[in-house]
PDB file of C-alpha atoms and ligand atoms in Angstrom:
ATOM      1  CA  UNK K   1      22.405  28.039  -4.522  1.00 88.00           C
ATOM      2  CA  UNK K   2      23.765  24.556  -3.797  1.00 96.00           C
ATOM      3  CA  UNK K   3      21.660  21.421  -4.204  1.00 97.00           C
ATOM      4  CA  UNK K   4      21.620  21.028  -0.418  1.00 97.00           C
ATOM      5  CA  UNK K   5      20.295  24.591  -0.037  1.00 97.00           C
ATOM      6  CA  UNK K   6      17.609  23.848  -2.653  1.00 98.00           C
ATOM      7  CA  UNK K   7      16.544  20.710  -0.742  1.00 98.00           C
ATOM      8  CA  UNK K   8      16.403  22.641   2.507  1.00 98.00           C
ATOM      9  CA  UNK K   9      14.399  25.491   0.955  1.00 98.00           C
ATOM     10  CA  UNK K  10      11.831  23.039  -0.433  1.00 98.00           C
ATOM     11  CA  UNK K  11      11.624  21.278   2.933  1.00 98.00           C
ATOM     12  CA  UNK K  12      11.091  24.547   4.811  1.00 98.00           C
ATOM     13  CA  UNK K  13       8.348  25.581   2.372  1.00 98.00           C
ATOM     14  CA  UNK K  14       6.399  22.414   3.211  1.00 98.00           C
ATOM     15  CA  UNK K  15       5.888  23.651   6.788  1.00 98.00           C
ATOM     16  CA  UNK K  16       3.200  26.026   5.478  1.00 97.00           C
ATOM     17  CA  UNK K  17       1.028  22.990   4.638  1.00 97.00           C
ATOM     18  CA  UNK K  18       1.136  21.342   8.071  1.00 97.00           C
ATOM     19  CA  UNK K  19      -2.345  21.216   9.634  1.00 95.00           C
ATOM     20  CA  UNK K  20      -3.070  21.753  13.338  1.00 93.00           C
ATOM     21  CA  UNK K  21      -3.330  18.650  15.529  1.00 92.00           C
ATOM     22  CA  UNK K  22      -3.111  16.035  12.798  1.00 94.00           C
ATOM     23  CA  UNK K  23      -0.969  12.947  12.237  1.00 98.00           C
ATOM     24  CA  UNK K  24       1.114  13.619   9.148  1.00 98.00           C
ATOM     25  CA  UNK K  25       2.850  11.238   6.750  1.00 98.00           C
ATOM     26  CA  UNK K  26       6.608  11.543   6.436  1.00 98.00           C
ATOM     27  CA  UNK K  27       8.697  10.058   3.620  1.00 98.00           C
ATOM     28  CA  UNK K  28      12.353   9.154   3.322  1.00 98.00           C
ATOM     29  CA  UNK K  29      15.595  10.604   1.995  1.00 98.00           C
ATOM     30  CA  UNK K  30      18.003  13.498   2.345  1.00 98.00           C
ATOM     31  CA  UNK K  31      15.382  16.138   1.425  1.00 98.00           C
ATOM     32  CA  UNK K  32      12.935  14.671   3.917  1.00 98.00           C
ATOM     33  CA  UNK K  33      15.662  14.744   6.563  1.00 98.00           C
ATOM     34  CA  UNK K  34      15.676  18.550   6.209  1.00 98.00           C
ATOM     35  CA  UNK K  35      11.886  18.470   6.501  1.00 98.00           C
ATOM     36  CA  UNK K  36      11.999  16.381   9.696  1.00 98.00           C
ATOM     37  CA  UNK K  37      14.515  18.776  11.224  1.00 98.00           C
ATOM     38  CA  UNK K  38      12.278  21.740  10.310  1.00 98.00           C
ATOM     39  CA  UNK K  39       9.172  19.930  11.589  1.00 98.00           C
ATOM     40  CA  UNK K  40      10.837  19.587  14.983  1.00 98.00           C
ATOM     41  CA  UNK K  41      10.519  23.375  15.408  1.00 97.00           C
ATOM     42  CA  UNK K  42       6.710  23.182  15.162  1.00 96.00           C
ATOM     43  CA  UNK K  43       6.224  19.716  16.660  1.00 97.00           C
ATOM     44  CA  UNK K  44       3.739  20.999  19.258  1.00 96.00           C
ATOM     45  CA  UNK K  45       1.413  21.919  16.384  1.00 96.00           C
ATOM     46  CA  UNK K  46       0.955  18.258  15.348  1.00 97.00           C
ATOM     47  CA  UNK K  47      -0.177  15.115  17.117  1.00 97.00           C
ATOM     48  CA  UNK K  48       2.585  13.043  15.541  1.00 98.00           C
ATOM     49  CA  UNK K  49       3.668  11.251  12.387  1.00 98.00           C
ATOM     50  CA  UNK K  50       3.602   7.995  10.471  1.00 98.00           C
ATOM     51  CA  UNK K  51       6.805   7.181   8.679  1.00 98.00           C
ATOM     52  CA  UNK K  52       7.808   5.401   5.466  1.00 98.00           C
ATOM     53  CA  UNK K  53      11.068   3.952   6.788  1.00 98.00           C
ATOM     54  CA  UNK K  54      13.011   2.862   9.834  1.00 98.00           C
ATOM     55  CA  UNK K  55      15.510   5.668   9.116  1.00 98.00           C
ATOM     56  CA  UNK K  56      12.850   8.404   9.159  1.00 98.00           C
ATOM     57  CA  UNK K  57      11.224   6.877  12.237  1.00 98.00           C
ATOM     58  CA  UNK K  58      14.551   7.078  14.045  1.00 98.00           C
ATOM     59  CA  UNK K  59      15.080  10.707  13.044  1.00 98.00           C
ATOM     60  CA  UNK K  60      11.531  11.719  14.000  1.00 98.00           C
ATOM     61  CA  UNK K  61      11.872  10.063  17.402  1.00 98.00           C
ATOM     62  CA  UNK K  62      15.259  11.695  17.972  1.00 98.00           C
ATOM     63  CA  UNK K  63      13.414  15.033  17.784  1.00 98.00           C
ATOM     64  CA  UNK K  64      10.752  13.852  20.239  1.00 98.00           C
ATOM     65  CA  UNK K  65       8.051  13.579  17.545  1.00 98.00           C
ATOM     66  CA  UNK K  66       5.678  10.656  18.298  1.00 98.00           C
ATOM     67  CA  UNK K  67       5.596   8.016  15.519  1.00 98.00           C
ATOM     68  CA  UNK K  68       2.470   5.871  15.173  1.00 98.00           C
ATOM     69  CA  UNK K  69       1.799   2.477  13.591  1.00 98.00           C
ATOM     70  CA  UNK K  70      -0.080   3.253  10.381  1.00 98.00           C
ATOM     71  CA  UNK K  71      -2.581   0.436  11.080  1.00 97.00           C
ATOM     72  CA  UNK K  72      -4.135   2.522  13.810  1.00 96.00           C
ATOM     73  CA  UNK K  73      -4.417   5.647  11.661  1.00 97.00           C
ATOM     74  CA  UNK K  74      -6.976   6.448   8.962  1.00 91.00           C
ATOM     75  CA  UNK K  75      -6.669   8.973   6.169  1.00 96.00           C
ATOM     76  CA  UNK K  76      -3.685  11.320   6.477  1.00 98.00           C
ATOM     77  CA  UNK K  77      -4.255  15.038   5.904  1.00 98.00           C
ATOM     78  CA  UNK K  78      -0.878  15.322   4.191  1.00 98.00           C
ATOM     79  CA  UNK K  79       2.088  13.230   3.137  1.00 98.00           C
ATOM     80  CA  UNK K  80       5.456  14.913   2.522  1.00 98.00           C
ATOM     81  CA  UNK K  81       8.172  13.126   0.575  1.00 98.00           C
ATOM     82  CA  UNK K  82      10.989  13.624  -1.909  1.00 98.00           C
ATOM     83  CA  UNK K  83      11.448  12.183  -5.402  1.00 98.00           C
ATOM     84  CA  UNK K  84      14.149  10.956  -7.731  1.00 98.00           C
ATOM     85  CA  UNK K  85      12.523  12.316 -10.895  1.00 98.00           C
ATOM     86  CA  UNK K  86       9.467  14.482 -11.571  1.00 98.00           C
ATOM     87  CA  UNK K  87       7.618  14.962 -14.880  1.00 98.00           C
ATOM     88  CA  UNK K  88       5.441  17.851 -16.052  1.00 97.00           C
ATOM     89  CA  UNK K  89       2.218  16.309 -14.695  1.00 98.00           C
ATOM     90  CA  UNK K  90       3.590  15.695 -11.200  1.00 98.00           C
ATOM     91  CA  UNK K  91       4.174  11.996 -11.740  1.00 98.00           C
ATOM     92  CA  UNK K  92       7.253  10.720  -9.947  1.00 98.00           C
ATOM     93  CA  UNK K  93       9.946   8.099  -9.926  1.00 98.00           C
ATOM     94  CA  UNK K  94      10.782   7.209  -6.337  1.00 98.00           C
ATOM     95  CA  UNK K  95      12.645   4.538  -4.423  1.00 98.00           C
ATOM     96  CA  UNK K  96      16.246   5.633  -4.750  1.00 98.00           C
ATOM     97  CA  UNK K  97      16.427   5.064  -1.003  1.00 97.00           C
ATOM     98  CA  UNK K  98      14.545   1.773  -1.303  1.00 98.00           C
ATOM     99  CA  UNK K  99      11.515   2.845   0.750  1.00 98.00           C
ATOM    100  CA  UNK K 100       9.077   2.920  -2.196  1.00 98.00           C
ATOM    101  CA  UNK K 101       6.462   0.445  -0.941  1.00 98.00           C
ATOM    102  CA  UNK K 102       5.750   2.138   2.375  1.00 98.00           C
ATOM    103  CA  UNK K 103       5.981   5.487   0.578  1.00 98.00           C
ATOM    104  CA  UNK K 104       3.311   4.435  -1.893  1.00 98.00           C
ATOM    105  CA  UNK K 105       1.024   3.174   0.874  1.00 98.00           C
ATOM    106  CA  UNK K 106       1.212   6.521   2.652  1.00 98.00           C
ATOM    107  CA  UNK K 107       0.833   8.559  -0.558  1.00 98.00           C
ATOM    108  CA  UNK K 108      -2.311   6.609  -1.483  1.00 98.00           C
ATOM    109  CA  UNK K 109      -3.829   7.297   1.905  1.00 98.00           C
ATOM    110  CA  UNK K 110      -3.157  11.021   2.022  1.00 98.00           C
ATOM    111  CA  UNK K 111      -5.550  13.798   1.078  1.00 98.00           C
ATOM    112  CA  UNK K 112      -2.612  15.896  -0.125  1.00 98.00           C
ATOM    113  CA  UNK K 113       0.729  14.551  -1.339  1.00 98.00           C
ATOM    114  CA  UNK K 114       3.412  17.224  -1.205  1.00 98.00           C
ATOM    115  CA  UNK K 115       6.658  16.476  -2.995  1.00 98.00           C
ATOM    116  CA  UNK K 116       9.777  18.400  -1.970  1.00 98.00           C
ATOM    117  CA  UNK K 117      12.845  18.391  -4.193  1.00 98.00           C
ATOM    118  CA  UNK K 118      15.813  20.214  -5.624  1.00 98.00           C
ATOM    119  CA  UNK K 119      15.563  21.444  -9.192  1.00 96.00           C
ATOM    120  CA  UNK K 120      17.708  18.644 -10.649  1.00 96.00           C
ATOM    121  CA  UNK K 121      14.822  16.226 -10.114  1.00 97.00           C
ATOM    122  CA  UNK K 122      12.877  17.844 -12.964  1.00 97.00           C
ATOM    123  CA  UNK K 123      15.677  17.401 -15.469  1.00 95.00           C
ATOM    124  CA  UNK K 124      16.315  14.642 -17.999  1.00 94.00           C
ATOM    125  CA  UNK K 125      13.946  12.319 -19.789  1.00 96.00           C
ATOM    126  CA  UNK K 126      11.417  10.769 -17.379  1.00 97.00           C
ATOM    127  CA  UNK K 127      12.835   7.278 -16.839  1.00 96.00           C
ATOM    128  CA  UNK K 128      16.472   8.250 -17.142  1.00 97.00           C
ATOM    129  CA  UNK K 129      16.632   7.666 -13.379  1.00 98.00           C
ATOM    130  CA  UNK K 130      16.597   3.836 -13.091  1.00 98.00           C
ATOM    131  CA  UNK K 131      13.159   2.698 -11.891  1.00 98.00           C
ATOM    132  CA  UNK K 132      13.389   0.900  -8.493  1.00 98.00           C
ATOM    133  CA  UNK K 133      11.283  -2.238  -8.140  1.00 98.00           C
ATOM    134  CA  UNK K 134      10.860  -4.092  -4.818  1.00 98.00           C
ATOM    135  CA  UNK K 135      10.759  -7.863  -5.335  1.00 98.00           C
ATOM    136  CA  UNK K 136      10.497 -10.835  -2.982  1.00 98.00           C
ATOM    137  CA  UNK K 137      13.915 -12.539  -2.891  1.00 98.00           C
ATOM    138  CA  UNK K 138      12.902 -15.921  -4.428  1.00 98.00           C
ATOM    139  CA  UNK K 139      11.452 -14.197  -7.523  1.00 98.00           C
ATOM    140  CA  UNK K 140      14.497 -12.072  -8.319  1.00 98.00           C
ATOM    141  CA  UNK K 141      15.504 -13.917 -11.516  1.00 98.00           C
ATOM    142  CA  UNK K 142      12.008 -14.561 -12.862  1.00 98.00           C
ATOM    143  CA  UNK K 143      10.976 -10.927 -12.359  1.00 98.00           C
ATOM    144  CA  UNK K 144      14.222  -9.745 -13.980  1.00 98.00           C
ATOM    145  CA  UNK K 145      13.464 -11.886 -17.063  1.00 98.00           C
ATOM    146  CA  UNK K 146       9.987 -10.356 -17.345  1.00 98.00           C
ATOM    147  CA  UNK K 147      11.391  -6.853 -16.994  1.00 98.00           C
ATOM    148  CA  UNK K 148      13.760  -7.467 -19.907  1.00 98.00           C
ATOM    149  CA  UNK K 149      10.718  -8.104 -22.129  1.00 97.00           C
ATOM    150  CA  UNK K 150       9.545  -4.564 -21.285  1.00 95.00           C
ATOM    151  CA  UNK K 151      12.714  -3.215 -22.877  1.00 94.00           C
ATOM    152  CA  UNK K 152      14.629  -2.320 -19.735  1.00 95.00           C
ATOM    153  CA  UNK K 153      17.841  -3.556 -18.187  1.00 98.00           C
ATOM    154  CA  UNK K 154      17.252  -4.707 -14.568  1.00 98.00           C
ATOM    155  CA  UNK K 155      20.204  -4.405 -12.212  1.00 98.00           C
ATOM    156  CA  UNK K 156      20.213  -6.105  -8.802  1.00 98.00           C
ATOM    157  CA  UNK K 157      20.930  -3.564  -6.039  1.00 98.00           C
ATOM    158  CA  UNK K 158      23.862  -5.267  -4.290  1.00 98.00           C
ATOM    159  CA  UNK K 159      23.995  -5.620  -0.497  1.00 97.00           C
ATOM    160  CA  UNK K 160      20.620  -3.950   0.013  1.00 98.00           C
ATOM    161  CA  UNK K 161      17.546  -5.272   1.819  1.00 98.00           C
ATOM    162  CA  UNK K 162      14.388  -3.192   2.161  1.00 98.00           C
ATOM    163  CA  UNK K 163      12.709  -2.535   5.511  1.00 98.00           C
ATOM    164  CA  UNK K 164      10.225  -5.247   4.396  1.00 98.00           C
ATOM    165  CA  UNK K 165      12.980  -7.866   3.913  1.00 98.00           C
ATOM    166  CA  UNK K 166      12.954  -7.772   0.109  1.00 98.00           C
ATOM    167  CA  UNK K 167      15.406  -6.921  -2.684  1.00 98.00           C
ATOM    168  CA  UNK K 168      15.467  -4.101  -5.230  1.00 98.00           C
ATOM    169  CA  UNK K 169      15.907  -4.358  -8.988  1.00 98.00           C
ATOM    170  CA  UNK K 170      16.755  -1.011 -10.612  1.00 98.00           C
ATOM    171  CA  UNK K 171      15.393  -0.901 -14.148  1.00 98.00           C
ATOM    172  CA  UNK K 172      17.770   0.995 -16.437  1.00 98.00           C
ATOM    173  CA  UNK K 173      17.298   2.255 -20.015  1.00 94.00           C
ATOM    174  CA  UNK K 174      13.545   2.316 -19.805  1.00 92.00           C
ATOM    175  CA  UNK K 175      11.368   4.292 -22.205  1.00 89.00           C
ATOM    176  CA  UNK K 176       8.263   5.394 -20.317  1.00 95.00           C
ATOM    177  CA  UNK K 177       5.556   6.275 -22.830  1.00 94.00           C
ATOM    178  CA  UNK K 178       2.506   5.575 -20.673  1.00 97.00           C
ATOM    179  CA  UNK K 179       3.447   5.862 -16.982  1.00 98.00           C
ATOM    180  CA  UNK K 180       0.109   4.664 -15.521  1.00 98.00           C
ATOM    181  CA  UNK K 181      -0.039   1.632 -17.808  1.00 98.00           C
ATOM    182  CA  UNK K 182       3.596   0.752 -17.104  1.00 98.00           C
ATOM    183  CA  UNK K 183       3.040   1.076 -13.354  1.00 98.00           C
ATOM    184  CA  UNK K 184       0.172  -1.428 -13.582  1.00 98.00           C
ATOM    185  CA  UNK K 185       2.053  -3.793 -15.918  1.00 98.00           C
ATOM    186  CA  UNK K 186       5.062  -4.040 -13.610  1.00 98.00           C
ATOM    187  CA  UNK K 187       2.852  -4.524 -10.551  1.00 98.00           C
ATOM    188  CA  UNK K 188       1.206  -7.492 -12.300  1.00 98.00           C
ATOM    189  CA  UNK K 189       4.443  -9.477 -12.526  1.00 98.00           C
ATOM    190  CA  UNK K 190       4.290 -12.198  -9.832  1.00 98.00           C
ATOM    191  CA  UNK K 191       6.898 -11.529  -7.159  1.00 98.00           C
ATOM    192  CA  UNK K 192       6.820  -7.749  -7.548  1.00 98.00           C
ATOM    193  CA  UNK K 193       5.817  -6.055  -4.317  1.00 98.00           C
ATOM    194  CA  UNK K 194       5.737  -2.523  -5.679  1.00 98.00           C
ATOM    195  CA  UNK K 195       7.437  -0.294  -8.245  1.00 98.00           C
ATOM    196  CA  UNK K 196       8.707   3.253  -7.939  1.00 98.00           C
ATOM    197  CA  UNK K 197       6.406   4.829 -10.522  1.00 98.00           C
ATOM    198  CA  UNK K 198       4.023   7.173  -8.743  1.00 98.00           C
ATOM    199  CA  UNK K 199       1.773   7.820 -11.729  1.00 98.00           C
ATOM    200  CA  UNK K 200      -1.695   6.613 -10.694  1.00 98.00           C
ATOM    201  CA  UNK K 201      -1.275   8.510  -7.450  1.00 98.00           C
ATOM    202  CA  UNK K 202       0.860  11.456  -8.477  1.00 98.00           C
ATOM    203  CA  UNK K 203       1.816  14.408  -6.281  1.00 98.00           C
ATOM    204  CA  UNK K 204      -0.677  17.202  -5.637  1.00 98.00           C
ATOM    205  CA  UNK K 205       1.938  19.866  -4.974  1.00 98.00           C
ATOM    206  CA  UNK K 206       5.583  20.067  -6.015  1.00 98.00           C
ATOM    207  CA  UNK K 207       7.818  22.366  -3.979  1.00 98.00           C
ATOM    208  CA  UNK K 208      11.093  22.910  -5.821  1.00 98.00           C
ATOM    209  CA  UNK K 209      14.000  24.691  -4.220  1.00 95.00           C
ATOM    210  CA  UNK K 210      15.544  27.260  -6.533  1.00 84.00           C
ATOM    211  CA  UNK K 211      17.207  30.637  -6.178  1.00 74.00           C
TER     212      UNK K 211
HETATM  213  C1  5RP D 301      13.384   7.048  -1.072  1.00 70.67           C
HETATM  214  C2  5RP D 301      12.871   8.042  -2.038  1.00 70.67           C
HETATM  215  C3  5RP D 301      13.371   9.438  -1.916  1.00 70.67           C
HETATM  216  O1  5RP D 301      12.282  10.293  -1.784  1.00 70.67           O
HETATM  217  C4  5RP D 301      14.146   9.792  -3.148  1.00 70.67           C
HETATM  218  O2  5RP D 301      15.170   8.827  -3.328  1.00 70.67           O
HETATM  219  C5  5RP D 301      14.750  11.186  -3.065  1.00 70.67           C
HETATM  220  O3  5RP D 301      15.759  11.201  -2.110  1.00 70.67           O
HETATM  221  P1  5RP D 301      16.635  12.484  -1.830  1.00 70.67           P
HETATM  222  O4  5RP D 301      15.739  13.475  -1.158  1.00 70.67           O
HETATM  223  O5  5RP D 301      17.728  11.980  -0.932  1.00 70.67           O
HETATM  224  O6  5RP D 301      17.182  12.983  -3.149  1.00 70.67           O
HETATM  225  O7  5RP D 301      12.056   7.778  -2.890  1.00 70.67           O
HETATM  226  O8  5RP D 301      12.918   5.766  -1.345  1.00 70.67           O
END
């Protein structure tokens, strides 16, 4: 089974969790793209979606799925998204596609957070995928200096601006001993908008594509 087939299988499996008539949360990335394409087949079952990125919004709309402003929506019954790394207690590293802040907002406001991924996302030491951190542009250097004191090596993601107009620092070589504490510590650095550790709000269900 190829990685693409694993992603697609995980995405298809998420359809079983879609409630009738609700507005569902949709994440971002290549695995989610398979999910959006699958969702199109049952679009009449849902009222519509809220989306974590301009890219997913565009894809949802191209299938004729209504996309709502999240400000007008309350609690989501489910949120479906991918991940860059997954540990044994369903905590995630996300943000490889740079959409981490909107993703975290939707995950926090969902009754059920369903993570869809290929098997490779469960491999390697948690933290071996560089941790994405969204930062306001004027604080890039000061935040980077603070991140160095945490033992990591921040790398500026070149030629990339988030949907919120900010930059991303990818934190390499990080040892993550206490994910929840580290998530809070990084969020407390002035200038940080959000970091890609989904530890306080971890996933409820992991759907992994495998043979
Ligand atoms: C985007 C994300 C994605 O969920 C993550 O990068 C996984 O992407 P893919 O499904 O393409 O492997 O967090 O910000």
